[in-house]
Amino acid sequence: MNLIQLNQQNITSIAARLAVPTYDRKTVKTGIVHIGVGGFHRSHQAYYIHQLLEDPACAEWGICGIGLREGDRNMADVLKKQDGLYTLITQHPDGSATSEIIGSMIDYIFAIETPNLAIDKMAHSDTKIVSLTITEGGYNFNPSTGDFNFDHPDIQHELSHPNEPKTVFGFMSAALKKRRDNGLPAFTILSCDNIQHNGKVARKMLLSFVQKQDPSLANWIDKEVRFPNAMVDRITPVTPKSSIEFLKNEYHLKDDWPIVCEPYLQWVIEDNFSNGKPPLEKLGVQVVPDVTPYEKMKIRLLNAGHSVLGIPGAVHGHPTINACMEDKIFASFMRDFMDKEVTPLLGEIAGIDLTDYKNSLEGRFSNPNIKDGVSRICAESSAKLPKFLIPTIQENLVTGGSIKYGTFILAVWCYYSDRRVDLNNNPIEIIDERKEALHKKAKQYQQDPLSFLTIPDIFGNLPNNKRFLQHYTTMTAAIYQEPNMHQLMTFISQDNYLVE
Ligand code: CS2
């Protein structure tokens, strides 16, 4: 088999096999610098921008990716070898797939090796937006107080060495300082992470940091930088090895890191930009005055719904989200959680029928060709649950609403963090920066059944709530006695299940 390496030079030969960018990538300028190029950015924002660049009038909006972490090295190598090109494989529920080459990533800087290049790129007059997918944990705040965490050693370093940035905050601050000193307008900071009020959070964190580092710069940022809130959505599993093989077999194409995703795609952004906005509404992006209700709906239903399936799914031994959905007990538990614990907190959302939305989530989670691993869903639960699930329990404690479904997930999370094996005794792959700390707390369960909850920046004041504790202690006791997810989910879902 004669394989063609994906890169710019080979693009004409590749065009005979599958769709390639029709625009001249050499003439595209970097209007957007994106920090944290992972699967999601490449299936979502970079795909939107790719479509935008098909219009020559939009050639100012190309993307330069930036990797700030050692873990970005592989991405840097692959994108360099492939001139930023990659294949997006959209997997439809009927088994068909559409593959196309995406060209919007016109440059990539591995900032660990060349930090000044990254700062200069962000400070360049062409750059109008710095967008972020730095994960829920990347904002460096304590979820129970909402305050910036100054204890991080890299942050401490940056405070005294502003010219040696390491974190996203240090880089943004250094670049904004340069722009101010050069008399250039500020860029917009556009967060694309699953945090409610993500723009507001990004703003608060950056300002807390810069206030300590350089108060006069903080004043300038306060006045000049806009931070639109945004809701982003496209399910993008970890790229399976089989997709690399698929491209080889189907198109004789060698792409070392293609992206697989679902057909669904959504982006809702607030119209709040410092220095120009790409005309994304042409591509179906919803530009709205206030994104809050959309973010809340998505994070509390989709992202939390994922965790509600994924954590018990991992213990049960379901490998993927679609396998959880094929299991009727899991699927109906998740739907009950959405209907009974989340929906009452959402209120009316203009232009959205919540029943349709939840039905569409069920369809998306069930897509048999996405095979979204529960290990991806459970990854970094210590950063996700305080944003996706715990606020729902807290609000229901205030309103008197149901908390049994959400609490069950926290109880199973304790068991999962303690035992780290599924019901067949197979090890569970746990990816979490705080996995050892979680394990340490969870494994004290026998001596102190509430030990797991004593992590204040995750659980906040939940352990002080009597109603919550009644549910939690009853559920953990039941799980430790017989960790049979089917039995427990069925029992908890009954209308007459009551712990008060
Ligand atoms: C998932 C998200 O990481 C998770 O737990 O819920 O990555 C989800 O797939 C995306 O937010 C979909 O837009």
Coordinates of C-alpha atoms and ligand atoms in Angstrom, one line a residue:
M1 CA 0.0 0.0 0.0
N2 CA 1.4 3.4 -1.0
L3 CA 0.7 5.7 1.9
I4 CA 0.7 9.5 1.5
Q5 CA 1.9 11.4 4.6
L6 CA -0.5 14.2 5.5
N7 CA 1.3 17.5 5.0
Q8 CA 1.0 20.7 3.0
Q9 CA 3.2 19.5 0.2
N10 CA 1.0 16.4 -0.5
I11 CA -2.3 18.3 -0.3
T12 CA -3.0 18.2 -4.0
S13 CA -2.6 14.4 -4.2
I14 CA -4.7 14.0 -1.0
A15 CA -7.4 16.2 -2.6
A16 CA -8.1 13.3 -5.0
R17 CA -9.2 11.2 -2.1
L18 CA -10.9 13.4 0.4
A19 CA -11.9 17.0 1.1
V20 CA -9.0 19.4 1.8
P21 CA -8.9 23.1 2.5
T22 CA -9.8 25.1 -0.6
Y23 CA -8.2 28.3 0.8
D24 CA -4.6 29.3 0.3
R25 CA -3.1 28.6 3.8
K26 CA 0.0 30.7 3.1
T27 CA -2.1 33.9 2.9
V28 CA -4.0 33.2 6.1
K29 CA -3.0 35.4 9.1
T30 CA -3.1 34.4 12.8
G31 CA -6.1 36.3 14.2
I32 CA -6.5 33.7 17.0
V33 CA -4.0 32.2 19.3
H34 CA -5.4 29.1 21.0
I35 CA -3.9 27.8 24.3
G36 CA -4.5 24.1 25.0
V37 CA -4.9 22.3 21.6
G38 CA -6.5 19.0 22.3
G39 CA -9.1 16.8 20.6
F40 CA -12.0 19.1 21.5
H41 CA -10.4 22.3 20.2
R42 CA -9.6 20.5 16.9
S43 CA -13.2 19.1 16.5
H44 CA -14.9 22.3 17.5
Q45 CA -13.4 25.8 17.3
A46 CA -10.7 24.8 14.7
Y47 CA -13.4 23.2 12.6
Y48 CA -15.6 26.3 12.7
I49 CA -12.7 28.5 11.8
H50 CA -11.7 26.1 9.0
Q51 CA -15.2 26.6 7.5
L52 CA -14.9 30.4 7.9
L53 CA -11.6 30.5 6.1
E54 CA -13.3 29.1 3.0
D55 CA -14.4 32.7 2.6
P56 CA -11.4 34.7 1.4
A57 CA -12.7 37.8 3.2
C58 CA -12.1 36.0 6.5
A59 CA -8.4 35.2 5.9
E60 CA -7.4 37.2 9.0
W61 CA -8.8 34.5 11.4
G62 CA -6.3 31.7 11.2
I63 CA -5.3 29.9 14.4
C64 CA -1.9 29.5 16.0
G65 CA -1.9 26.8 18.6
I66 CA 0.1 27.0 21.8
G67 CA 1.2 24.2 24.1
L68 CA 2.3 25.2 27.6
R69 CA 2.6 21.8 29.2
E70 CA 5.1 19.0 28.8
G71 CA 2.2 16.8 27.9
D72 CA 1.7 18.9 24.7
R73 CA 5.0 17.7 23.2
N74 CA 3.4 14.9 21.1
M75 CA 0.8 17.3 19.7
A76 CA 3.6 19.7 18.8
D77 CA 5.6 17.0 17.0
V78 CA 2.6 15.7 15.1
L79 CA 1.4 19.2 14.0
K80 CA 4.9 20.2 13.0
K81 CA 5.3 17.1 10.9
Q82 CA 1.8 17.6 9.3
D83 CA 2.1 21.4 8.9
G84 CA -0.9 21.8 11.3
L85 CA -3.1 19.6 9.1
Y86 CA -5.2 16.8 10.5
T87 CA -8.2 14.7 9.5
L88 CA -11.6 15.2 11.2
I89 CA -13.6 12.0 11.1
T90 CA -17.3 12.5 11.9
Q91 CA -18.9 9.3 13.1
H92 CA -22.6 9.1 12.3
P93 CA -25.0 6.9 14.4
D94 CA -25.7 4.8 11.3
G95 CA -22.1 3.6 11.0
S96 CA -21.1 5.9 8.2
A97 CA -18.2 8.4 8.6
T98 CA -17.2 11.6 6.9
S99 CA -13.6 12.5 6.8
E100 CA -12.1 15.9 5.8
I101 CA -8.7 17.6 6.2
I102 CA -8.8 20.7 8.4
G103 CA -6.4 23.5 7.7
S104 CA -7.2 26.3 10.1
M105 CA -4.2 25.6 12.4
I106 CA -1.7 27.5 10.5
D107 CA 1.0 27.6 13.1
Y108 CA 1.8 25.9 16.5
I109 CA 4.3 27.0 19.2
F110 CA 5.5 24.6 21.9
A111 CA 6.0 27.3 24.5
I112 CA 8.0 25.2 26.8
E113 CA 10.9 25.4 24.3
T114 CA 10.3 28.8 22.9
P115 CA 8.4 30.9 25.5
N116 CA 9.3 34.2 23.9
L117 CA 7.9 33.1 20.5
A118 CA 4.6 32.4 22.2
I119 CA 4.5 35.8 24.0
D120 CA 5.4 37.6 20.7
K121 CA 2.7 35.7 18.9
M122 CA 0.1 36.7 21.4
A123 CA 1.4 40.3 21.4
H124 CA 1.4 40.5 17.6
S125 CA -0.8 43.1 16.0
D126 CA -2.6 40.4 13.9
T127 CA -3.7 38.6 17.1
K128 CA -7.2 39.6 18.1
I129 CA -8.4 36.7 20.3
V130 CA -6.6 34.4 22.7
S131 CA -8.9 31.4 23.2
L132 CA -8.6 28.7 25.8
T133 CA -9.3 25.0 26.4
I134 CA -7.2 24.5 29.4
T135 CA -9.7 22.1 31.1
E136 CA -11.9 22.7 34.1
G137 CA -8.9 22.4 36.5
G138 CA -6.8 24.8 34.5
Y139 CA -8.4 27.9 35.9
N140 CA -6.5 27.4 39.2
F141 CA -9.3 28.3 41.5
N142 CA -10.7 26.8 44.7
P143 CA -14.2 25.7 43.7
S144 CA -15.7 26.2 47.1
T145 CA -14.4 29.7 47.7
G146 CA -14.0 30.8 44.0
D147 CA -10.6 32.3 44.9
F148 CA -7.4 32.0 42.8
N149 CA -4.9 29.5 44.2
F150 CA -1.6 31.4 44.8
D151 CA 0.1 28.3 46.4
H152 CA 1.0 26.7 43.0
P153 CA 4.8 26.8 42.7
D154 CA 4.7 28.0 39.1
I155 CA 2.4 30.9 40.0
Q156 CA 4.8 31.8 42.8
H157 CA 7.7 31.7 40.3
E158 CA 5.8 33.9 37.9
L159 CA 4.9 36.5 40.5
S160 CA 8.6 37.3 41.1
H161 CA 9.8 36.5 37.5
P162 CA 7.2 38.0 35.1
N163 CA 9.5 37.5 32.2
E164 CA 9.6 33.7 32.7
P165 CA 6.0 32.7 32.4
K166 CA 5.0 29.1 32.8
T167 CA 1.2 29.0 33.3
V168 CA -1.5 30.4 31.1
F169 CA -1.8 33.3 33.5
G170 CA 1.9 34.2 33.2
F171 CA 1.8 34.0 29.5
M172 CA -1.3 36.1 29.1
S173 CA 0.0 38.7 31.5
A174 CA 3.4 39.0 29.7
A175 CA 1.7 39.3 26.3
L176 CA -0.9 41.8 27.4
K177 CA 1.9 43.9 29.0
K178 CA 3.7 43.9 25.7
R179 CA 0.6 45.0 23.8
R180 CA -0.1 47.8 26.3
D181 CA 3.6 49.0 26.1
N182 CA 3.5 48.9 22.3
G183 CA 0.2 50.8 22.2
L184 CA -1.7 47.9 20.7
P185 CA -5.3 47.1 21.5
A186 CA -5.9 44.2 23.9
F187 CA -7.0 40.8 22.6
T188 CA -10.2 39.2 23.7
I189 CA -9.8 36.2 26.0
L190 CA -12.3 33.6 25.0
S191 CA -12.7 30.6 27.3
C192 CA -14.0 27.4 25.7
D193 CA -14.1 25.2 28.8
N194 CA -17.0 23.7 30.6
I195 CA -17.3 26.0 33.5
Q196 CA -20.4 28.1 34.1
H197 CA -19.6 31.8 33.5
N198 CA -16.3 30.6 32.0
G199 CA -15.4 34.2 30.7
K200 CA -16.2 35.7 34.1
V201 CA -14.1 33.0 35.8
A202 CA -11.2 33.6 33.4
R203 CA -11.4 37.3 34.1
K204 CA -11.5 37.0 37.8
M205 CA -8.5 34.6 37.9
L206 CA -6.4 36.6 35.5
L207 CA -7.1 39.8 37.4
S208 CA -6.3 38.2 40.8
F209 CA -3.0 37.0 39.5
V210 CA -2.0 40.2 37.7
Q211 CA -3.1 42.4 40.6
K212 CA -0.4 40.8 42.6
Q213 CA 2.2 40.7 39.8
D214 CA 1.7 44.2 38.3
P215 CA -1.2 46.3 39.7
S216 CA -1.0 48.9 36.9
L217 CA -1.3 46.2 34.2
A218 CA -4.3 44.8 36.1
N219 CA -6.0 48.2 35.8
W220 CA -5.4 48.2 32.1
I221 CA -6.7 44.6 31.7
D222 CA -9.7 45.5 33.7
K223 CA -10.6 48.3 31.3
E224 CA -9.4 46.9 28.0
V225 CA -9.8 43.1 27.9
R226 CA -13.2 41.5 27.2
F227 CA -14.0 38.0 28.4
P228 CA -17.1 36.7 26.6
N229 CA -18.8 33.7 28.3
A230 CA -19.3 30.8 25.9
M231 CA -21.1 27.5 25.8
V232 CA -19.3 24.9 23.6
D233 CA -20.4 21.4 22.6
R234 CA -19.2 18.5 20.6
I235 CA -18.5 15.0 22.0
T236 CA -14.9 14.1 21.1
P237 CA -13.6 10.9 22.4
V238 CA -9.9 10.1 22.8
T239 CA -8.7 9.3 19.3
P240 CA -8.7 5.5 18.9
K241 CA -5.8 3.7 17.2
S242 CA -8.3 2.2 14.8
S243 CA -9.0 5.6 13.3
I244 CA -5.4 5.9 12.2
E245 CA -5.7 2.5 10.5
F246 CA -9.1 3.5 9.0
L247 CA -7.5 6.4 7.2
K248 CA -4.6 4.2 6.0
N249 CA -7.0 1.6 4.7
E250 CA -9.7 3.8 3.3
Y251 CA -7.6 6.7 1.9
H252 CA -4.0 5.5 2.0
L253 CA -3.4 8.5 4.2
K254 CA -0.9 8.6 7.0
D255 CA -2.2 10.9 9.7
D256 CA -0.6 10.4 13.1
W257 CA -3.3 12.1 15.1
P258 CA -6.7 12.4 13.5
I259 CA -9.8 13.5 15.5
V260 CA -13.0 11.5 15.8
C261 CA -16.2 13.2 16.8
E262 CA -20.0 13.2 16.7
P263 CA -22.0 15.1 14.1
Y264 CA -23.6 17.4 16.7
L265 CA -21.9 20.8 17.1
Q266 CA -22.9 23.9 19.1
W267 CA -21.3 27.2 20.1
V268 CA -23.1 30.0 21.9
I269 CA -21.0 33.1 22.6
E270 CA -21.7 36.4 24.2
D271 CA -21.2 39.4 21.9
N272 CA -18.4 41.0 24.0
F273 CA -15.1 41.3 22.1
S274 CA -12.2 43.7 22.7
N275 CA -10.7 43.8 19.2
G276 CA -13.1 42.4 16.5
K277 CA -15.1 39.2 16.2
P278 CA -15.0 36.7 13.4
P279 CA -18.3 36.4 11.6
L280 CA -19.1 33.1 13.2
E281 CA -22.9 33.6 13.1
K282 CA -22.6 32.8 9.3
L283 CA -21.8 29.2 10.4
G284 CA -24.6 28.8 12.9
V285 CA -22.8 30.0 16.0
Q286 CA -25.4 31.7 18.3
V287 CA -24.2 35.1 19.3
V288 CA -26.3 36.2 22.3
P289 CA -26.3 38.9 24.9
D290 CA -26.3 36.4 27.9
V291 CA -25.0 32.9 27.6
T292 CA -25.7 31.9 31.3
P293 CA -28.9 29.8 30.7
Y294 CA -27.3 27.9 27.9
E295 CA -24.1 27.1 29.8
K296 CA -26.0 26.0 32.9
M297 CA -28.2 23.7 30.8
K298 CA -25.3 22.1 29.0
I299 CA -23.0 21.6 31.9
R300 CA -25.7 20.4 34.3
L301 CA -27.3 18.1 31.8
L302 CA -24.7 16.9 29.3
N303 CA -21.5 17.0 31.3
A304 CA -23.1 15.9 34.6
G305 CA -25.1 13.3 32.7
H306 CA -21.8 11.9 31.4
S307 CA -20.4 11.6 35.0
V308 CA -23.7 10.1 36.2
L309 CA -23.2 7.3 33.6
G310 CA -19.4 7.2 33.7
I311 CA -18.6 6.7 37.4
P312 CA -21.0 3.8 38.1
G313 CA -20.3 2.6 34.6
A314 CA -16.6 2.3 35.5
V315 CA -17.4 0.3 38.6
H316 CA -19.9 -1.9 36.8
G317 CA -17.4 -2.6 34.0
H318 CA -19.0 -0.7 31.1
P319 CA -16.2 0.4 28.9
T320 CA -18.0 3.3 27.1
I321 CA -20.8 5.8 27.4
N322 CA -22.8 4.1 24.6
A323 CA -22.5 0.7 26.5
C324 CA -23.9 2.5 29.6
M325 CA -26.8 3.7 27.4
E326 CA -27.5 0.2 26.1
D327 CA -28.0 -0.8 29.7
K328 CA -31.6 0.2 30.4
I329 CA -31.1 0.6 34.1
F330 CA -28.2 3.1 33.6
A331 CA -30.0 5.0 30.9
S332 CA -33.2 5.4 32.9
F333 CA -31.2 6.4 36.1
M334 CA -29.5 9.1 34.1
R335 CA -32.8 10.4 32.6
D336 CA -34.3 10.5 36.1
F337 CA -31.4 12.5 37.3
M338 CA -31.9 14.9 34.5
D339 CA -35.7 15.2 34.9
K340 CA -35.9 15.2 38.6
E341 CA -32.8 16.9 39.9
V342 CA -31.6 19.2 37.1
T343 CA -34.6 20.3 35.1
P344 CA -36.4 21.9 38.1
L345 CA -33.3 24.2 38.5
L346 CA -33.1 25.4 34.9
G347 CA -36.2 27.4 34.4
E348 CA -37.3 28.6 30.9
I349 CA -34.6 28.9 28.3
A350 CA -35.4 31.1 25.3
G351 CA -35.7 29.0 22.2
I352 CA -35.0 25.7 23.9
D353 CA -37.4 22.8 24.6
L354 CA -35.8 21.0 27.4
T355 CA -37.5 17.7 26.7
D356 CA -36.2 17.8 23.1
Y357 CA -32.7 18.7 24.4
K358 CA -32.6 15.8 26.9
N359 CA -33.9 13.4 24.2
S360 CA -31.2 14.6 21.9
L361 CA -28.6 14.0 24.6
E362 CA -29.8 10.4 25.0
G363 CA -29.4 10.0 21.2
R364 CA -25.9 11.5 21.3
F365 CA -24.8 9.4 24.2
S366 CA -26.1 6.3 22.5
N367 CA -24.2 6.8 19.2
P368 CA -22.6 3.4 18.9
N369 CA -19.8 4.7 16.7
I370 CA -18.4 7.3 19.1
K371 CA -17.3 4.8 21.8
D372 CA -16.5 7.5 24.3
G373 CA -14.5 5.7 27.0
V374 CA -15.8 6.0 30.6
S375 CA -12.1 6.6 31.5
R376 CA -12.2 9.9 29.6
I377 CA -15.4 10.9 31.2
C378 CA -14.2 10.0 34.7
A379 CA -10.8 11.7 34.1
E380 CA -10.2 14.6 36.4
S381 CA -13.5 14.1 38.2
S382 CA -12.0 16.0 41.1
A383 CA -12.1 19.1 38.8
K384 CA -15.3 18.2 37.0
L385 CA -17.8 17.2 39.7
P386 CA -17.5 20.5 41.6
K387 CA -18.6 22.3 38.4
F388 CA -20.9 19.7 36.8
L389 CA -22.7 17.9 39.7
I390 CA -22.1 19.3 43.2
P391 CA -23.8 22.7 42.5
T392 CA -27.0 20.8 41.5
I393 CA -27.0 18.9 44.9
Q394 CA -26.3 22.2 46.7
E395 CA -29.1 24.0 44.9
N396 CA -31.5 21.2 45.6
L397 CA -30.6 21.2 49.3
V398 CA -31.7 24.9 49.3
T399 CA -34.9 24.4 47.4
G400 CA -35.8 21.1 49.0
G401 CA -35.5 19.3 45.7
S402 CA -34.5 15.7 45.2
I403 CA -30.8 14.9 45.8
K404 CA -30.7 11.1 45.7
Y405 CA -29.4 10.6 42.2
G406 CA -26.6 13.1 42.4
T407 CA -25.6 11.9 45.9
F408 CA -25.4 8.3 44.7
I409 CA -22.7 9.4 42.2
L410 CA -20.6 10.9 45.0
A411 CA -21.1 7.8 47.1
V412 CA -20.0 5.6 44.1
W413 CA -17.1 7.9 43.5
C414 CA -15.8 7.2 47.0
Y415 CA -16.0 3.4 46.4
Y416 CA -14.4 3.9 43.0
S417 CA -11.5 6.0 44.4
D418 CA -11.0 3.5 47.3
R419 CA -11.2 0.1 45.5
R420 CA -10.1 1.1 42.0
V421 CA -11.3 -2.2 40.5
D422 CA -14.6 -3.0 38.7
L423 CA -17.0 -5.7 39.7
N424 CA -15.0 -8.3 37.8
N425 CA -11.9 -7.3 39.7
N426 CA -10.4 -5.6 36.6
P427 CA -8.4 -2.5 37.5
I428 CA -10.1 0.8 36.7
E429 CA -8.0 3.2 34.8
I430 CA -8.2 6.4 36.9
I431 CA -6.8 9.6 35.4
D432 CA -6.9 12.4 38.0
E433 CA -4.3 14.8 39.2
R434 CA -5.6 14.2 42.7
K435 CA -6.1 10.5 42.4
E436 CA -3.8 9.6 45.3
A437 CA -5.3 12.2 47.6
L438 CA -8.8 10.9 46.8
H439 CA -7.6 7.3 47.3
K440 CA -6.1 8.2 50.7
K441 CA -9.4 9.7 51.9
A442 CA -11.6 7.1 50.4
K443 CA -9.7 4.1 51.8
Q444 CA -10.4 5.3 55.4
Y445 CA -14.0 4.6 54.8
Q446 CA -14.2 1.7 57.3
Q447 CA -12.8 3.8 60.1
D448 CA -14.5 7.0 59.2
P449 CA -17.4 6.7 56.7
L450 CA -17.3 10.5 56.0
S451 CA -13.6 10.7 55.4
F452 CA -13.9 11.0 51.6
L453 CA -16.0 14.2 52.1
T454 CA -13.3 16.0 54.0
I455 CA -11.8 17.7 51.0
P456 CA -13.3 21.1 51.3
D457 CA -12.3 22.5 48.0
I458 CA -14.2 19.7 46.3
F459 CA -17.2 19.1 48.6
G460 CA -17.6 22.5 50.1
N461 CA -20.1 22.5 52.9
L462 CA -21.9 19.4 51.9
P463 CA -20.7 17.4 54.9
N464 CA -22.5 19.9 57.1
N465 CA -25.8 19.2 55.7
K466 CA -27.9 16.7 57.5
R467 CA -30.2 15.7 54.7
F468 CA -27.2 15.1 52.4
L469 CA -25.4 13.1 55.0
Q470 CA -28.3 10.8 55.6
H471 CA -28.4 10.0 51.9
Y472 CA -24.7 9.7 51.6
T473 CA -24.1 7.4 54.6
T474 CA -27.0 5.1 53.6
M475 CA -25.8 4.9 50.1
T476 CA -22.1 4.3 50.9
A477 CA -23.1 1.6 53.4
A478 CA -25.2 -0.1 50.7
I479 CA -22.4 0.1 48.1
Y480 CA -19.7 -1.2 50.4
Q481 CA -22.0 -4.1 51.4
E482 CA -22.9 -5.1 47.8
P483 CA -21.5 -2.9 45.0
N484 CA -24.1 -4.0 42.5
M485 CA -24.9 -0.9 40.4
H486 CA -28.0 -2.4 38.9
Q487 CA -29.6 -3.3 42.2
L488 CA -28.7 0.0 43.8
M489 CA -29.8 2.2 40.9
T490 CA -33.1 0.3 40.7
F491 CA -33.6 0.6 44.5
I492 CA -32.8 4.3 44.6
S493 CA -35.0 5.2 41.6
Q494 CA -38.1 3.8 43.3
D495 CA -40.6 6.5 44.2
N496 CA -40.8 5.2 47.8
Y497 CA -37.0 5.2 48.3
L498 CA -36.7 7.7 51.1
V499 CA -34.0 8.7 53.5
E500 CA -35.1 11.7 55.6
Ligands
CS2_1 C1 -17.3 15.4 29.0 C2 -17.0 16.5 28.0 O1 -15.2 15.6 29.8 C3 -16.3 15.3 30.1 O2 -16.6 14.8 31.1 O3 -18.6 15.6 29.5 O4 -15.8 16.4 27.5 C4 -18.1 16.5 26.9 O5 -17.9 15.4 26.0 C5 -18.0 17.8 26.1 O6 -18.1 18.9 26.9 C6 -19.1 17.8 25.0 O7 -19.2 19.0 24.5

